């Protein structure tokens, strides 16, 4: 019989978000009842409603690319890899709002049929202007036109009215007609992965990925085009120092810290630092080897099909160590603070 958990959700997380996007692996194990006198408080990174130390167990769910604050909670989840945070009460979030089973490919995937349904070459769907991403767009565009319906490098009308469903369903419908999707993260940091990669995978549009340097720990990089396999970036000691010093922490994004001049200066310096890190890491970068691989697959249907037949996951199975269930079980089966 499922165990009942007395819990409160706050600071950007409500019960619907928690049950649909965060606690999905626990449906058979626990019943979550909201309470004003909870045994557990699950809080997000959005706002100032941070629970103080009290007669409850605080769980920080830091689902942004920030350094989690382990002093603000007893248990935590976040984006950085476990070895960066180095705390046994922390676990990295691999899947947020996504069941990894949707990325398991059918054994006999009809890659030939999928290719025949591809009517377009490549897309670039982004709102935010990121210099290294836009530079790759410019270099690849010398080969063929890339469709860009977003604000970044825009060259076509918006797709919002062309498809049905929510924003993510409309996006995947758009991607599905393209052989390739440029899936470049806005920042390169160990552990930082987003839906940019997963949406392209679900649409069976070969991702051209650049982001998490440890992406091969989760996915089979033979199933897509991984920038790091073709282009060598600058990972000097200076670049690594900039990465470490400019990574934002929880306080950097708290609204209560936005007004103080010292905090504004610190945030500004970190923003400049991240920009410099990406500039030096990708400065004067020649994407030619990566582009050559895209052209090779674009011109050779057999090679494209062979790549599409590869499972997204190594052995076509989500890695067990990416599951958060054991960490959650440890939390909710621990003795609540009273």
mmCIF file of C-alpha atoms in Angstrom:
data_model
loop_
_atom_site.group_PDB
_atom_site.id
_atom_site.type_symbol
_atom_site.label_atom_id
_atom_site.label_comp_id
_atom_site.label_asym_id
_atom_site.label_seq_id
_atom_site.Cartn_x
_atom_site.Cartn_y
_atom_site.Cartn_z
ATOM 1 C CA UNK A 1 0.000 0.000 0.000
ATOM 2 C CA UNK A 2 1.438 3.421 -0.932
ATOM 3 C CA UNK A 3 2.780 5.522 1.911
ATOM 4 C CA UNK A 4 1.152 8.920 2.457
ATOM 5 C CA UNK A 5 3.535 11.877 2.418
ATOM 6 C CA UNK A 6 2.560 15.176 4.024
ATOM 7 C CA UNK A 7 4.167 17.799 1.796
ATOM 8 C CA UNK A 8 4.111 21.436 0.763
ATOM 9 C CA UNK A 9 5.146 22.839 -2.619
ATOM 10 C CA UNK A 10 6.421 26.378 -3.079
ATOM 11 C CA UNK A 11 8.715 28.845 -4.842
ATOM 12 C CA UNK A 12 7.744 27.999 -8.398
ATOM 13 C CA UNK A 13 6.574 24.430 -7.847
ATOM 14 C CA UNK A 14 2.942 23.443 -7.305
ATOM 15 C CA UNK A 15 1.382 20.023 -6.908
ATOM 16 C CA UNK A 16 0.522 19.661 -10.593
ATOM 17 C CA UNK A 17 4.076 20.454 -11.684
ATOM 18 C CA UNK A 18 5.481 18.134 -9.034
ATOM 19 C CA UNK A 19 3.298 15.166 -9.972
ATOM 20 C CA UNK A 20 3.592 15.641 -13.746
ATOM 21 C CA UNK A 21 7.251 16.623 -14.092
ATOM 22 C CA UNK A 22 9.184 15.734 -10.933
ATOM 23 C CA UNK A 23 7.733 12.853 -8.909
ATOM 24 C CA UNK A 24 6.552 10.674 -11.787
ATOM 25 C CA UNK A 25 8.676 7.672 -10.793
ATOM 26 C CA UNK A 26 6.956 7.500 -7.398
ATOM 27 C CA UNK A 27 3.310 7.076 -8.414
ATOM 28 C CA UNK A 28 3.155 3.491 -7.125
ATOM 29 C CA UNK A 29 5.031 4.174 -3.907
ATOM 30 C CA UNK A 30 3.584 7.316 -2.344
ATOM 31 C CA UNK A 31 0.439 9.406 -2.054
ATOM 32 C CA UNK A 32 1.287 13.093 -1.742
ATOM 33 C CA UNK A 33 -1.050 15.163 0.429
ATOM 34 C CA UNK A 34 -0.566 18.913 0.602
ATOM 35 C CA UNK A 35 -0.415 20.340 4.105
ATOM 36 C CA UNK A 36 0.290 23.640 5.858
ATOM 37 C CA UNK A 37 2.102 21.612 8.526
ATOM 38 C CA UNK A 38 4.086 19.279 6.295
ATOM 39 C CA UNK A 39 6.783 16.749 6.978
ATOM 40 C CA UNK A 40 8.485 17.760 3.719
ATOM 41 C CA UNK A 41 8.732 20.984 1.701
ATOM 42 C CA UNK A 42 9.701 20.814 -1.977
ATOM 43 C CA UNK A 43 10.753 24.208 -3.331
ATOM 44 C CA UNK A 44 11.960 25.442 -6.701
ATOM 45 C CA UNK A 45 14.429 28.154 -7.777
ATOM 46 C CA UNK A 46 11.851 30.769 -8.810
ATOM 47 C CA UNK A 47 11.260 33.487 -6.219
ATOM 48 C CA UNK A 48 11.954 34.369 -2.592
ATOM 49 C CA UNK A 49 9.655 31.838 -0.910
ATOM 50 C CA UNK A 50 12.497 29.767 0.539
ATOM 51 C CA UNK A 51 11.531 27.696 3.595
ATOM 52 C CA UNK A 52 13.563 28.477 6.721
ATOM 53 C CA UNK A 53 14.964 25.763 8.949
ATOM 54 C CA UNK A 54 12.018 24.120 10.723
ATOM 55 C CA UNK A 55 10.290 20.924 11.818
ATOM 56 C CA UNK A 56 10.232 19.558 8.293
ATOM 57 C CA UNK A 57 12.654 18.285 5.688
ATOM 58 C CA UNK A 58 13.496 20.796 2.961
ATOM 59 C CA UNK A 59 14.094 19.560 -0.595
ATOM 60 C CA UNK A 60 15.618 22.019 -3.061
ATOM 61 C CA UNK A 61 14.779 21.336 -6.704
ATOM 62 C CA UNK A 62 17.216 23.589 -8.578
ATOM 63 C CA UNK A 63 16.102 22.941 -12.148
ATOM 64 C CA UNK A 64 18.219 25.715 -13.672
ATOM 65 C CA UNK A 65 21.870 25.850 -14.688
ATOM 66 C CA UNK A 66 23.039 27.114 -11.292
ATOM 67 C CA UNK A 67 25.131 25.856 -8.410
ATOM 68 C CA UNK A 68 22.624 24.481 -5.861
ATOM 69 C CA UNK A 69 22.561 25.923 -2.342
ATOM 70 C CA UNK A 70 22.968 22.949 -0.012
ATOM 71 C CA UNK A 71 22.691 25.262 3.009
ATOM 72 C CA UNK A 72 19.080 26.083 2.125
ATOM 73 C CA UNK A 73 17.884 22.477 2.251
ATOM 74 C CA UNK A 74 18.527 19.017 3.604
ATOM 75 C CA UNK A 75 18.314 17.319 0.188
ATOM 76 C CA UNK A 76 18.771 18.718 -3.299
ATOM 77 C CA UNK A 77 18.468 18.075 -7.009
ATOM 78 C CA UNK A 78 20.052 20.184 -9.729
ATOM 79 C CA UNK A 79 21.823 20.494 -13.077
ATOM 80 C CA UNK A 80 25.574 20.201 -12.290
ATOM 81 C CA UNK A 81 27.146 16.771 -12.153
ATOM 82 C CA UNK A 82 27.426 15.071 -8.764
ATOM 83 C CA UNK A 83 31.216 15.326 -8.653
ATOM 84 C CA UNK A 84 30.981 19.117 -9.016
ATOM 85 C CA UNK A 85 28.596 19.530 -6.071
ATOM 86 C CA UNK A 86 30.285 16.742 -4.092
ATOM 87 C CA UNK A 87 27.515 16.160 -1.542
ATOM 88 C CA UNK A 88 25.841 12.773 -0.835
ATOM 89 C CA UNK A 89 22.472 14.503 -0.402
ATOM 90 C CA UNK A 90 22.557 15.864 -3.947
ATOM 91 C CA UNK A 91 21.498 14.220 -7.210
ATOM 92 C CA UNK A 92 21.693 15.574 -10.740
ATOM 93 C CA UNK A 93 18.425 15.964 -12.671
ATOM 94 C CA UNK A 94 18.613 14.113 -15.977
ATOM 95 C CA UNK A 95 14.919 13.981 -16.880
ATOM 96 C CA UNK A 96 12.571 16.855 -16.037
ATOM 97 C CA UNK A 97 9.077 16.457 -17.414
ATOM 98 C CA UNK A 98 10.229 13.727 -19.786
ATOM 99 C CA UNK A 99 9.773 9.984 -19.609
ATOM 100 C CA UNK A 100 13.015 8.633 -21.125
ATOM 101 C CA UNK A 101 11.111 5.639 -22.495
ATOM 102 C CA UNK A 102 9.857 7.885 -25.322
ATOM 103 C CA UNK A 103 13.459 7.979 -26.575
ATOM 104 C CA UNK A 104 13.769 4.195 -26.807
ATOM 105 C CA UNK A 105 13.784 3.381 -30.527
ATOM 106 C CA UNK A 106 11.765 0.498 -31.970
ATOM 107 C CA UNK A 107 14.018 -2.447 -32.775
ATOM 108 C CA UNK A 108 12.898 -2.429 -36.407
ATOM 109 C CA UNK A 109 12.645 1.321 -36.891
ATOM 110 C CA UNK A 110 11.601 2.207 -40.441
ATOM 111 C CA UNK A 111 14.507 4.568 -41.068
ATOM 112 C CA UNK A 112 14.007 4.372 -44.837
ATOM 113 C CA UNK A 113 10.375 5.452 -44.499
ATOM 114 C CA UNK A 114 11.319 8.249 -42.109
ATOM 115 C CA UNK A 115 13.868 9.606 -44.578
ATOM 116 C CA UNK A 116 11.330 9.552 -47.415
ATOM 117 C CA UNK A 117 9.041 11.762 -45.331
ATOM 118 C CA UNK A 118 11.751 14.362 -44.778
ATOM 119 C CA UNK A 119 10.940 17.303 -47.034
ATOM 120 C CA UNK A 120 13.430 19.839 -45.689
ATOM 121 C CA UNK A 121 17.149 20.064 -44.981
ATOM 122 C CA UNK A 122 17.806 21.669 -41.592
ATOM 123 C CA UNK A 123 16.163 23.952 -39.040
ATOM 124 C CA UNK A 124 17.358 26.454 -36.451
ATOM 125 C CA UNK A 125 14.602 27.283 -33.951
ATOM 126 C CA UNK A 126 15.823 29.745 -31.314
ATOM 127 C CA UNK A 127 14.633 32.913 -29.631
ATOM 128 C CA UNK A 128 17.835 33.954 -27.880
ATOM 129 C CA UNK A 129 20.792 35.211 -29.849
ATOM 130 C CA UNK A 130 23.895 33.204 -28.894
ATOM 131 C CA UNK A 131 27.066 34.187 -30.815
ATOM 132 C CA UNK A 132 28.671 30.748 -31.268
ATOM 133 C CA UNK A 133 25.348 29.223 -32.291
ATOM 134 C CA UNK A 134 24.671 31.946 -34.845
ATOM 135 C CA UNK A 135 28.214 31.611 -36.223
ATOM 136 C CA UNK A 136 27.593 27.922 -36.891
ATOM 137 C CA UNK A 137 24.337 28.869 -38.634
ATOM 138 C CA UNK A 138 26.235 31.260 -40.905
ATOM 139 C CA UNK A 139 28.888 28.687 -41.768
ATOM 140 C CA UNK A 140 26.435 25.866 -42.523
ATOM 141 C CA UNK A 141 24.214 28.239 -44.526
ATOM 142 C CA UNK A 142 26.971 28.470 -47.131
ATOM 143 C CA UNK A 143 26.069 24.892 -48.052
ATOM 144 C CA UNK A 144 22.265 25.117 -48.015
ATOM 145 C CA UNK A 145 19.526 27.347 -46.678
ATOM 146 C CA UNK A 146 18.559 26.640 -43.065
ATOM 147 C CA UNK A 147 15.030 27.460 -41.939
ATOM 148 C CA UNK A 148 14.977 29.768 -38.906
ATOM 149 C CA UNK A 149 11.467 30.731 -37.722
ATOM 150 C CA UNK A 150 12.629 32.053 -34.329
ATOM 151 C CA UNK A 151 13.956 35.497 -33.430
ATOM 152 C CA UNK A 152 17.557 34.338 -33.796
ATOM 153 C CA UNK A 153 18.678 34.456 -37.463
ATOM 154 C CA UNK A 154 15.021 34.705 -38.507
ATOM 155 C CA UNK A 155 14.355 34.054 -42.193
ATOM 156 C CA UNK A 156 10.781 32.721 -42.223
ATOM 157 C CA UNK A 157 7.381 33.213 -40.598
ATOM 158 C CA UNK A 158 6.532 31.940 -37.131
ATOM 159 C CA UNK A 159 5.303 28.349 -36.868
ATOM 160 C CA UNK A 160 2.852 29.005 -34.015
ATOM 161 C CA UNK A 161 -0.281 28.986 -36.177
ATOM 162 C CA UNK A 162 0.777 26.108 -38.428
ATOM 163 C CA UNK A 163 0.473 23.228 -35.971
ATOM 164 C CA UNK A 164 -1.837 22.074 -33.183
ATOM 165 C CA UNK A 165 -1.138 21.127 -29.583
ATOM 166 C CA UNK A 166 0.950 22.772 -26.880
ATOM 167 C CA UNK A 167 4.180 24.639 -27.563
ATOM 168 C CA UNK A 168 6.325 21.489 -27.386
ATOM 169 C CA UNK A 169 4.004 19.425 -29.595
ATOM 170 C CA UNK A 170 3.966 22.192 -32.214
ATOM 171 C CA UNK A 171 7.740 22.384 -32.096
ATOM 172 C CA UNK A 172 8.186 18.637 -32.621
ATOM 173 C CA UNK A 173 5.702 18.643 -35.505
ATOM 174 C CA UNK A 174 7.791 21.357 -37.145
ATOM 175 C CA UNK A 175 11.062 19.480 -36.576
ATOM 176 C CA UNK A 176 9.716 16.209 -37.967
ATOM 177 C CA UNK A 177 9.925 17.313 -41.618
ATOM 178 C CA UNK A 178 13.649 18.113 -41.358
ATOM 179 C CA UNK A 179 16.591 15.780 -41.895
ATOM 180 C CA UNK A 180 18.680 17.747 -39.389
ATOM 181 C CA UNK A 181 18.017 19.939 -36.366
ATOM 182 C CA UNK A 182 20.643 22.278 -34.955
ATOM 183 C CA UNK A 183 20.520 21.451 -31.244
ATOM 184 C CA UNK A 184 23.054 23.841 -29.724
ATOM 185 C CA UNK A 185 22.693 24.717 -26.045
ATOM 186 C CA UNK A 186 22.983 28.393 -25.134
ATOM 187 C CA UNK A 187 25.879 27.513 -22.826
ATOM 188 C CA UNK A 188 28.326 24.633 -22.570
ATOM 189 C CA UNK A 189 28.589 23.223 -19.046
ATOM 190 C CA UNK A 190 29.021 19.682 -17.653
ATOM 191 C CA UNK A 191 25.582 18.215 -17.001
ATOM 192 C CA UNK A 192 23.623 20.977 -18.736
ATOM 193 C CA UNK A 193 21.276 19.331 -21.233
ATOM 194 C CA UNK A 194 17.890 20.601 -22.369
ATOM 195 C CA UNK A 195 14.936 19.688 -24.534
ATOM 196 C CA UNK A 196 16.814 20.993 -27.595
ATOM 197 C CA UNK A 197 18.322 17.534 -27.999
ATOM 198 C CA UNK A 198 15.361 15.466 -26.792
ATOM 199 C CA UNK A 199 12.808 17.226 -29.022
ATOM 200 C CA UNK A 200 14.878 16.547 -32.138
ATOM 201 C CA UNK A 201 15.222 12.906 -31.106
ATOM 202 C CA UNK A 202 11.469 12.528 -30.609
ATOM 203 C CA UNK A 203 10.906 14.046 -34.060
ATOM 204 C CA UNK A 204 13.459 11.672 -35.654
ATOM 205 C CA UNK A 205 15.338 14.688 -36.969
ATOM 206 C CA UNK A 206 19.057 13.990 -36.617
ATOM 207 C CA UNK A 207 20.359 16.386 -33.966
ATOM 208 C CA UNK A 208 23.515 18.365 -34.606
ATOM 209 C CA UNK A 209 24.365 18.712 -30.932
ATOM 210 C CA UNK A 210 26.671 21.008 -29.017
ATOM 211 C CA UNK A 211 26.478 21.321 -25.249
ATOM 212 C CA UNK A 212 27.106 18.980 -22.352
ATOM 213 C CA UNK A 213 30.654 17.607 -22.796
ATOM 214 C CA UNK A 214 29.512 14.421 -21.025
ATOM 215 C CA UNK A 215 26.593 13.736 -23.356
ATOM 216 C CA UNK A 216 28.105 10.352 -24.271
ATOM 217 C CA UNK A 217 27.505 9.107 -20.717
ATOM 218 C CA UNK A 218 23.761 9.056 -21.434
ATOM 219 C CA UNK A 219 23.403 8.780 -25.204
ATOM 220 C CA UNK A 220 25.080 6.840 -27.996
ATOM 221 C CA UNK A 221 26.821 9.589 -29.950
ATOM 222 C CA UNK A 222 26.798 7.388 -33.061
ATOM 223 C CA UNK A 223 23.058 8.101 -33.291
ATOM 224 C CA UNK A 224 23.456 11.836 -33.893
ATOM 225 C CA UNK A 225 26.107 14.377 -34.860
ATOM 226 C CA UNK A 226 28.009 15.420 -31.756
ATOM 227 C CA UNK A 227 30.051 18.574 -32.292
ATOM 228 C CA UNK A 228 32.732 17.482 -29.823
ATOM 229 C CA UNK A 229 33.480 14.442 -32.010
ATOM 230 C CA UNK A 230 34.449 16.659 -34.953
ATOM 231 C CA UNK A 231 35.567 20.033 -33.620
ATOM 232 C CA UNK A 232 38.186 20.660 -30.949
ATOM 233 C CA UNK A 233 37.298 23.585 -28.716
ATOM 234 C CA UNK A 234 39.613 25.584 -26.483
ATOM 235 C CA UNK A 235 39.476 23.947 -23.044
ATOM 236 C CA UNK A 236 42.523 25.669 -21.587
ATOM 237 C CA UNK A 237 43.089 26.265 -17.884
ATOM 238 C CA UNK A 238 41.933 29.866 -18.385
ATOM 239 C CA UNK A 239 38.658 28.754 -19.980
ATOM 240 C CA UNK A 240 38.066 26.264 -17.167
ATOM 241 C CA UNK A 241 38.816 28.977 -14.594
ATOM 242 C CA UNK A 242 36.276 31.285 -16.228
ATOM 243 C CA UNK A 243 33.719 28.471 -16.206
ATOM 244 C CA UNK A 244 34.220 27.811 -12.516
ATOM 245 C CA UNK A 245 34.209 31.436 -11.389
ATOM 246 C CA UNK A 246 31.296 32.611 -13.529
ATOM 247 C CA UNK A 247 28.832 29.798 -12.803
ATOM 248 C CA UNK A 248 25.792 31.392 -11.078
ATOM 249 C CA UNK A 249 24.599 30.117 -7.732
ATOM 250 C CA UNK A 250 21.144 30.126 -6.169
ATOM 251 C CA UNK A 251 21.536 33.564 -4.597
ATOM 252 C CA UNK A 252 22.450 35.063 -7.953
ATOM 253 C CA UNK A 253 18.941 34.402 -9.272
ATOM 254 C CA UNK A 254 16.937 35.199 -6.122
ATOM 255 C CA UNK A 255 14.773 38.314 -6.613
ATOM 256 C CA UNK A 256 15.604 39.457 -3.059
ATOM 257 C CA UNK A 257 19.232 39.900 -4.125
ATOM 258 C CA UNK A 258 18.510 41.869 -7.284
ATOM 259 C CA UNK A 259 18.468 45.343 -5.711
ATOM 260 C CA UNK A 260 21.682 45.330 -3.707
ATOM 261 C CA UNK A 261 24.517 47.003 -5.663
ATOM 262 C CA UNK A 262 27.106 44.406 -4.648
ATOM 263 C CA UNK A 263 24.883 41.586 -5.883
ATOM 264 C CA UNK A 264 24.174 43.411 -9.143
ATOM 265 C CA UNK A 265 27.902 43.857 -9.691
ATOM 266 C CA UNK A 266 28.577 40.196 -8.918
ATOM 267 C CA UNK A 267 25.856 39.021 -11.316
ATOM 268 C CA UNK A 268 27.132 41.365 -14.012
ATOM 269 C CA UNK A 269 30.698 40.104 -13.593
ATOM 270 C CA UNK A 270 29.528 36.498 -13.802
ATOM 271 C CA UNK A 271 27.520 37.263 -16.937
ATOM 272 C CA UNK A 272 30.601 38.842 -18.502
ATOM 273 C CA UNK A 273 32.658 35.843 -17.373
ATOM 274 C CA UNK A 274 30.322 33.347 -19.029
ATOM 275 C CA UNK A 275 30.368 35.370 -22.213
ATOM 276 C CA UNK A 276 34.168 35.457 -22.175
ATOM 277 C CA UNK A 277 34.309 31.734 -21.475
ATOM 278 C CA UNK A 278 32.193 30.944 -24.534
ATOM 279 C CA UNK A 279 34.121 33.492 -26.617
ATOM 280 C CA UNK A 280 37.503 31.963 -25.849
ATOM 281 C CA UNK A 281 36.217 28.392 -25.968
ATOM 282 C CA UNK A 282 34.740 28.896 -29.434
ATOM 283 C CA UNK A 283 36.728 31.870 -30.771
ATOM 284 C CA UNK A 284 37.571 31.768 -34.462
ATOM 285 C CA UNK A 285 36.135 28.287 -34.476
ATOM 286 C CA UNK A 286 36.106 26.596 -37.839
ATOM 287 C CA UNK A 287 33.110 24.263 -37.943
ATOM 288 C CA UNK A 288 34.242 22.757 -41.273
ATOM 289 C CA UNK A 289 34.778 19.168 -39.999
ATOM 290 C CA UNK A 290 31.309 19.201 -38.449
ATOM 291 C CA UNK A 291 29.757 20.652 -41.584
ATOM 292 C CA UNK A 292 31.550 18.061 -43.721
ATOM 293 C CA UNK A 293 29.861 15.319 -41.686
ATOM 294 C CA UNK A 294 26.438 16.914 -42.167
ATOM 295 C CA UNK A 295 27.032 17.199 -45.915
ATOM 296 C CA UNK A 296 28.194 13.575 -46.036
ATOM 297 C CA UNK A 297 24.969 12.328 -44.433
ATOM 298 C CA UNK A 298 22.848 14.720 -46.475
ATOM 299 C CA UNK A 299 24.249 13.414 -49.759
ATOM 300 C CA UNK A 300 24.408 9.712 -48.854
ATOM 301 C CA UNK A 301 21.005 8.223 -48.008
ATOM 302 C CA UNK A 302 22.519 4.922 -46.898
ATOM 303 C CA UNK A 303 24.745 6.632 -44.339
ATOM 304 C CA UNK A 304 21.867 8.803 -43.134
ATOM 305 C CA UNK A 305 19.646 5.747 -42.697
ATOM 306 C CA UNK A 306 22.424 3.847 -40.920
ATOM 307 C CA UNK A 307 22.815 6.716 -38.457
ATOM 308 C CA UNK A 308 19.069 6.976 -37.883
ATOM 309 C CA UNK A 309 18.918 3.250 -37.161
ATOM 310 C CA UNK A 310 21.282 3.632 -34.219
ATOM 311 C CA UNK A 311 19.526 3.753 -30.832
ATOM 312 C CA UNK A 312 19.611 7.083 -29.022
ATOM 313 C CA UNK A 313 20.623 5.308 -25.827
ATOM 314 C CA UNK A 314 23.593 3.000 -25.418
ATOM 315 C CA UNK A 315 22.066 -0.497 -25.765
ATOM 316 C CA UNK A 316 18.744 1.261 -26.456
ATOM 317 C CA UNK A 317 17.966 1.546 -22.748
ATOM 318 C CA UNK A 318 17.964 4.585 -20.439
ATOM 319 C CA UNK A 319 20.877 4.281 -18.000
ATOM 320 C CA UNK A 320 19.727 3.153 -14.568
ATOM 321 C CA UNK A 321 21.994 5.614 -12.792
ATOM 322 C CA UNK A 322 20.091 8.522 -14.382
ATOM 323 C CA UNK A 323 16.943 7.614 -12.454
ATOM 324 C CA UNK A 324 16.154 9.733 -9.390
ATOM 325 C CA UNK A 325 13.872 7.164 -7.795
ATOM 326 C CA UNK A 326 16.372 5.768 -5.299
ATOM 327 C CA UNK A 327 17.267 9.276 -4.124
ATOM 328 C CA UNK A 328 13.598 10.168 -3.703
ATOM 329 C CA UNK A 329 12.916 6.898 -1.872
ATOM 330 C CA UNK A 330 15.759 7.636 0.516
ATOM 331 C CA UNK A 331 14.315 11.090 1.192
ATOM 332 C CA UNK A 332 10.699 10.094 1.755
ATOM 333 C CA UNK A 333 11.595 7.017 3.780
ATOM 334 C CA UNK A 334 13.871 9.051 6.040
ATOM 335 C CA UNK A 335 12.626 10.227 9.385
ATOM 336 C CA UNK A 336 10.995 13.670 8.995
ATOM 337 C CA UNK A 337 12.387 16.419 11.202
ATOM 338 C CA UNK A 338 10.223 17.186 14.244
#
